[in-house]
Coordinates of C-alpha atoms and ligand atoms in Angstrom, one line a residue:
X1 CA 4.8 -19.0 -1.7
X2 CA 3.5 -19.3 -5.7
X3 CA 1.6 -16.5 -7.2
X4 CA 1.6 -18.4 -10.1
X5 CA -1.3 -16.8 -12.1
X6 CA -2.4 -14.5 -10.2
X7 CA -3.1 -10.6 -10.4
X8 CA -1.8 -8.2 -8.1
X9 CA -2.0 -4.6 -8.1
X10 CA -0.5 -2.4 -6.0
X11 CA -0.6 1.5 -5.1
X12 CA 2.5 3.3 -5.0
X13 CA 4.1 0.5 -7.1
X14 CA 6.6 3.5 -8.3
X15 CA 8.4 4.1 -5.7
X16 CA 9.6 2.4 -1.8
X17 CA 7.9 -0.4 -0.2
X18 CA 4.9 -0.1 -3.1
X19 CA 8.3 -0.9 -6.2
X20 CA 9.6 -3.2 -3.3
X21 CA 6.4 -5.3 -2.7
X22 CA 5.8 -5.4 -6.7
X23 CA 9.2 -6.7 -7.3
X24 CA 8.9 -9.5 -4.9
X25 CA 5.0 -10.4 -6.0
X26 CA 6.3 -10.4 -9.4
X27 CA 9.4 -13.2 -8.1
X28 CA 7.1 -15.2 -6.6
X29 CA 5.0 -15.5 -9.9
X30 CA 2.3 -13.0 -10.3
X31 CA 2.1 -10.6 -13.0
X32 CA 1.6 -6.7 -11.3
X33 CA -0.4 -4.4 -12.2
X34 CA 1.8 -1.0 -11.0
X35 CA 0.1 1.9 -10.3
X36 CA 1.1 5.4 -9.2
X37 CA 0.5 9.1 -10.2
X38 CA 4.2 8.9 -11.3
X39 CA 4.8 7.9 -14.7
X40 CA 8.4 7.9 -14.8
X41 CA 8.2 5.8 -11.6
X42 CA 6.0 3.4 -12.8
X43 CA 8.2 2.8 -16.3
X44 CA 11.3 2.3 -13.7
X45 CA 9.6 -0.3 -11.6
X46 CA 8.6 -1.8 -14.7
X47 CA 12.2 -2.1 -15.9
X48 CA 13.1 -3.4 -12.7
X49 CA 10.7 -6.0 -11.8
X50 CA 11.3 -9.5 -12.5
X51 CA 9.4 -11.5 -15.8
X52 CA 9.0 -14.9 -17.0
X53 CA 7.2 -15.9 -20.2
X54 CA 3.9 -16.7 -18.2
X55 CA 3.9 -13.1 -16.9
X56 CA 2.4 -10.1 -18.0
X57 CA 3.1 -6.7 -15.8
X58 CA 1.1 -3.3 -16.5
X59 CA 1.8 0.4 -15.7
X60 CA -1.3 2.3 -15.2
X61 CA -1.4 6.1 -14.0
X62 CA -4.0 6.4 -10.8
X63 CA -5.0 9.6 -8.7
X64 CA -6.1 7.2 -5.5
X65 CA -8.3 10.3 -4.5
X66 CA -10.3 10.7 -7.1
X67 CA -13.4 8.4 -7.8
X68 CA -12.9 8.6 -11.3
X69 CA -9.2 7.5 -12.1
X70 CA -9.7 4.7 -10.0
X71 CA -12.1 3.5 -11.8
X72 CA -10.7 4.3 -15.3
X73 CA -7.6 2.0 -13.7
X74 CA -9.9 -1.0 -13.1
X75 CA -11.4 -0.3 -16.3
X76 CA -7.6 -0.3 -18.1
X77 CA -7.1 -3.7 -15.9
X78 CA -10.1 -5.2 -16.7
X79 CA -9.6 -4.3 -20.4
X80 CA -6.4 -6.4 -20.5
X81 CA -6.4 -9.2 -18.1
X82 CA -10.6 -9.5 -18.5
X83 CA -11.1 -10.1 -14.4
X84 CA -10.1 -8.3 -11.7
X85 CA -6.9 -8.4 -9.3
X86 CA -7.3 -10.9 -6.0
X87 CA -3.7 -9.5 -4.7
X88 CA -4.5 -5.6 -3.7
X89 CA -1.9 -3.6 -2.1
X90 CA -2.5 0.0 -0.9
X91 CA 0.7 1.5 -0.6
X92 CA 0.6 5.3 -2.1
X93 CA 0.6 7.6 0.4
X94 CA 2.0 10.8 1.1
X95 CA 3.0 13.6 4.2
X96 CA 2.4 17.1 5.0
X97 CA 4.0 17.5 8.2
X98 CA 3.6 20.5 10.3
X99 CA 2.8 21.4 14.0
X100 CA -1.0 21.2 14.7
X101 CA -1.0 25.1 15.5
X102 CA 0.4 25.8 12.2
X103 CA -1.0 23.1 9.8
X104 CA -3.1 24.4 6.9
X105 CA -6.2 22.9 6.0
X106 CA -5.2 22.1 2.6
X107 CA -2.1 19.8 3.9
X108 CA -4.7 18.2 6.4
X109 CA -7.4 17.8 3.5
X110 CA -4.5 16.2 1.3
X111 CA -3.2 13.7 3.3
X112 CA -6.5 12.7 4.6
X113 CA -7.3 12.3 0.8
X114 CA -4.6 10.4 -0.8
X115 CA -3.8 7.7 2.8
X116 CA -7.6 7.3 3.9
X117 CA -10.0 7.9 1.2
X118 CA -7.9 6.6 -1.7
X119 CA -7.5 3.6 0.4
X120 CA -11.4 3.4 1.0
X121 CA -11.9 4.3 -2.9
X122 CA -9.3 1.4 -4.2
X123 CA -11.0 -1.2 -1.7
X124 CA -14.9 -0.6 -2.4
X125 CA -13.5 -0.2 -6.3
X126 CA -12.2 -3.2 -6.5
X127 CA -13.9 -5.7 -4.6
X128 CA -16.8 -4.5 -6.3
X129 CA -15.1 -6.2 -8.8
X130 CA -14.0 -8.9 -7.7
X131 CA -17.6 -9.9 -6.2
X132 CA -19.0 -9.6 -9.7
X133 CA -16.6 -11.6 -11.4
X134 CA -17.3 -14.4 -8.9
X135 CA -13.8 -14.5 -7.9
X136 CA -13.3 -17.6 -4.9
X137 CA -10.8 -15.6 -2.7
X138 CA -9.0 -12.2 -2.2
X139 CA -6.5 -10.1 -0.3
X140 CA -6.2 -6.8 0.1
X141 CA -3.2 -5.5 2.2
X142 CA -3.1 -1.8 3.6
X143 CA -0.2 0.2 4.4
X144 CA -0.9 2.2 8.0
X145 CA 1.7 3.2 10.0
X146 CA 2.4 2.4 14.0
X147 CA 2.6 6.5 14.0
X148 CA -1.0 5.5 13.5
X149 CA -1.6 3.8 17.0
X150 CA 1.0 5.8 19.2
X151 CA 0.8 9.9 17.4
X152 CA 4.2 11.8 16.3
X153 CA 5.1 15.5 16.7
X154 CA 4.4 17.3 13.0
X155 CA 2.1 14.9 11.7
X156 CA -1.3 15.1 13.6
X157 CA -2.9 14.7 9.8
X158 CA -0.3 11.7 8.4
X159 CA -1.4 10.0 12.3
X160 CA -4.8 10.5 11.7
X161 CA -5.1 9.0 8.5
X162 CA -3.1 5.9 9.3
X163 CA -5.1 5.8 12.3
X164 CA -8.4 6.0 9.7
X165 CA -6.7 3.0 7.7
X166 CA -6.2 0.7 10.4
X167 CA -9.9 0.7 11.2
X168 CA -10.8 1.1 7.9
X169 CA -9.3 -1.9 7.3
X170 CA -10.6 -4.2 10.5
X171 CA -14.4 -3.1 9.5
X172 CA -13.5 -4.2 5.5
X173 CA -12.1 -7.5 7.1
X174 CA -15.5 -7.9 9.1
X175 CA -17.8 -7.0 6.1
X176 CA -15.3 -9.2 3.1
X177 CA -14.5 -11.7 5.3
X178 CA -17.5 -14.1 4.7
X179 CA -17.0 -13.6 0.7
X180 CA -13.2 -14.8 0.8
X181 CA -12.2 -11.3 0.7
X182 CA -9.3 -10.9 3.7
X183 CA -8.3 -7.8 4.6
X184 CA -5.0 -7.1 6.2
X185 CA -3.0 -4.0 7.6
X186 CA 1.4 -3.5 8.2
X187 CA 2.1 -0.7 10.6
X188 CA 5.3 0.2 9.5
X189 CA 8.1 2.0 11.3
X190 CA 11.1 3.6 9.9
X191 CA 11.9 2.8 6.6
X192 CA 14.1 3.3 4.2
X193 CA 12.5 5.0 1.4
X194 CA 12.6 8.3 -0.5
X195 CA 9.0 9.2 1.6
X196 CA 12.0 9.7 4.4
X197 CA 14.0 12.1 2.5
X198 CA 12.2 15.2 4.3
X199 CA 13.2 14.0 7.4
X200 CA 16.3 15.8 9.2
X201 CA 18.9 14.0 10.3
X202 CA 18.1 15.1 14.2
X203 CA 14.9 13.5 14.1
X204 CA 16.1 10.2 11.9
X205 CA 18.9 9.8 15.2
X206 CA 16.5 10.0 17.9
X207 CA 14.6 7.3 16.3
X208 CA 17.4 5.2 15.6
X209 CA 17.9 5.1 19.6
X210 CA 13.8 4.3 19.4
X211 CA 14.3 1.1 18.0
X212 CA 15.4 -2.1 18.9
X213 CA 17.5 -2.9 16.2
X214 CA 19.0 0.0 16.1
X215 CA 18.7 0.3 12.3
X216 CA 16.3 1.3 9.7
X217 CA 14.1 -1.3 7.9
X218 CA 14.1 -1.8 4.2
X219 CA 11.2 -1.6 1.9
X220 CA 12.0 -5.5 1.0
X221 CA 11.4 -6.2 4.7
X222 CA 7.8 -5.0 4.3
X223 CA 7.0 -6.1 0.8
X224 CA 8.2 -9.7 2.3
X225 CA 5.3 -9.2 4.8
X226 CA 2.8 -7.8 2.3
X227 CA 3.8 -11.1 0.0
X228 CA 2.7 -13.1 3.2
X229 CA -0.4 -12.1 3.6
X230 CA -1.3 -12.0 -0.2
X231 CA -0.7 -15.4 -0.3
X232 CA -2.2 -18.6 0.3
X233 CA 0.1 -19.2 3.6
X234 CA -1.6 -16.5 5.9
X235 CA -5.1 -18.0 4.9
X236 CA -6.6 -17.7 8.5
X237 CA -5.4 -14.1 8.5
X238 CA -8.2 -11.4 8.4
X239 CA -8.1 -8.1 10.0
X240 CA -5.1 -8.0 11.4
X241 CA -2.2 -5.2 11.6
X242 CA 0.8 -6.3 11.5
X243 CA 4.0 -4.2 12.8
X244 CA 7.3 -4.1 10.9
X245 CA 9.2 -1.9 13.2
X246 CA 12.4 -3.9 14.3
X247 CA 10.7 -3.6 17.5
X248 CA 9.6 0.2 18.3
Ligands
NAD1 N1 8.8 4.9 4.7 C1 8.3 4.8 5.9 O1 9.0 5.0 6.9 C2 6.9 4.5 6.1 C3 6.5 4.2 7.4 C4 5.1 3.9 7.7 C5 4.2 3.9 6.6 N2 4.6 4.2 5.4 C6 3.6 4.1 4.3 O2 4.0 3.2 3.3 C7 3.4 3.6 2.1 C8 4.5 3.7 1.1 O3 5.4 4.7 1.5 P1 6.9 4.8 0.9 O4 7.8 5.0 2.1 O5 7.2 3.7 0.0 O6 6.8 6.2 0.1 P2 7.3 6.7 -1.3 O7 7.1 8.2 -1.3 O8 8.6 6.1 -1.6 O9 6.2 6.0 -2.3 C9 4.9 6.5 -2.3 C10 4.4 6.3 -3.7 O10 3.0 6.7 -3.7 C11 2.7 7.4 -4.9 N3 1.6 8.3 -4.6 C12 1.5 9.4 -3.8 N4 0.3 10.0 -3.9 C13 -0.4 9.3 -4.7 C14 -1.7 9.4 -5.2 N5 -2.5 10.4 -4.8 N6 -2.2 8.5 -6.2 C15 -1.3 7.5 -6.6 N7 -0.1 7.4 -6.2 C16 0.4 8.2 -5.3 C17 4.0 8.2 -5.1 O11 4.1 8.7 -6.4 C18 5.1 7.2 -4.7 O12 5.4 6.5 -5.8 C19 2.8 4.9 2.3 O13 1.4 4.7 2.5 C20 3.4 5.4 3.6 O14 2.6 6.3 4.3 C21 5.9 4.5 5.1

């Protein structure tokens, strides 16, 4: 897998699978363009991420639900690197969980906002883009969840919104596919990342025994994924959601 060249840009780059996934881009060659509404984040995954002389990594602040800032991020992009990303990763996202009877409107709004429409706004944003540059090929690659396609208890609005990106994603794939632009979903399971942290230990167990691995995944074990279907190898790849569960 070479990346040698190419822009990628991913969402959520400061933290979990998003730092994971920009590390392992970045390895295989790309410069990355990491982007989060968490500064200190972003300079940390900066720090981190691997560079050789040929590469040139950005931090840029983003608010994925809000027209404007992702478009003042493609401007800051475009400003530097003078065309557009072809590797786009969706990976901020956040949760509000509560039981349906007692979950305010505001946590279903929010969640809804950030996972499904920031996803919608950094897709139409950017291939926009991409499309006017004249760019040959493309691949955006959307983090879901497989809560998306089978529900949990507390988190009707995080299932709904995964559920929104996985279809969100196949129609992209139908509409992009015939300018190069593929468009790819993972539907993650348990993993490893500070997102986790307001889990309780009870419900972490019972989904250990859930899975047939019997083990958490790590965020490398998605970005490795992601890093697939960015790259030239999954070429034939378009619409597709992809679990990364350990078998769920
Ligand atoms: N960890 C899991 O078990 C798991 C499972 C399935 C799906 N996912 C999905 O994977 C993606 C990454 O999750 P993670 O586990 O790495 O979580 P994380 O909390 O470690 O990272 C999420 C990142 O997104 C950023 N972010 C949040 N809201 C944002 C916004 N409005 N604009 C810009 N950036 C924002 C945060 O600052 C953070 O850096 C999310 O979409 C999540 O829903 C995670």
């Amino acid at each position: 897998m070479s990346f040698f060249h190419k822009l990628a840009f991913v969402t959520g780059g400061g933290s979990g699978i998003g730092r994971a996934t920009a590390k392992i881009l970045a390895r295989e060659g790309a410069s990355v363009v990491v982007a989060d509404k968490n500064t200190d984040n972003i300079l940390d995954t900066l720090k981190s991420i691997p560079k050789h002389a040929d590469q040139e990594h950005l931090g840029v602040e983003i608010e994925v639900s809000e027209l404007n800032s992702v478009k003042d991020c493609l401007k800051k992009v475009l400003d530097k690197y003078r065309q557009p990303p072809t590797i786009i990763v969706n990976s901020a996202g956040i949760t509000r969980d509560n039981f349906l009877l007692k979950l305010s409107e505001q946590d279903f709004d929010e969640v809804l906002d950030v996972n499904l429409k920031g996803t919608f706004l950094v897709i139409q944003t950017f291939a926009n883009s991409i499309l006017a540059h004249n760019l040959p090929c493309a691949s955006i690659i959307n983090i879901a969840s497989i809560v998306g396609k089978y529900g949990n208890l507390g988190q009707a609005n995080y299932c709904a919104s995964k559920a929104g990106v996985e279809l969100l994603t196949k129609t992209a794939a139908k509409e992009l596919g015939k300018m190069n632009i593929r468009v790819n979903c993972i539907l993650p399971g348990m993993i490893s990342t500070p997102m986790l942290e307001a889990v309780p230990d009870k419900v972490k167990e019972k989904f250990t025994k859930m899975i047939a691995m019997c083990r958490f995944g790590k965020p490398e074990e998605v970005g490795e994924v992601i890093a697939f279907l960015a790259s030239e190898k999954s070429s034939y790849i378009n619409g597709a959601s992809i679990e990364v569960t350990g078998g769920f």
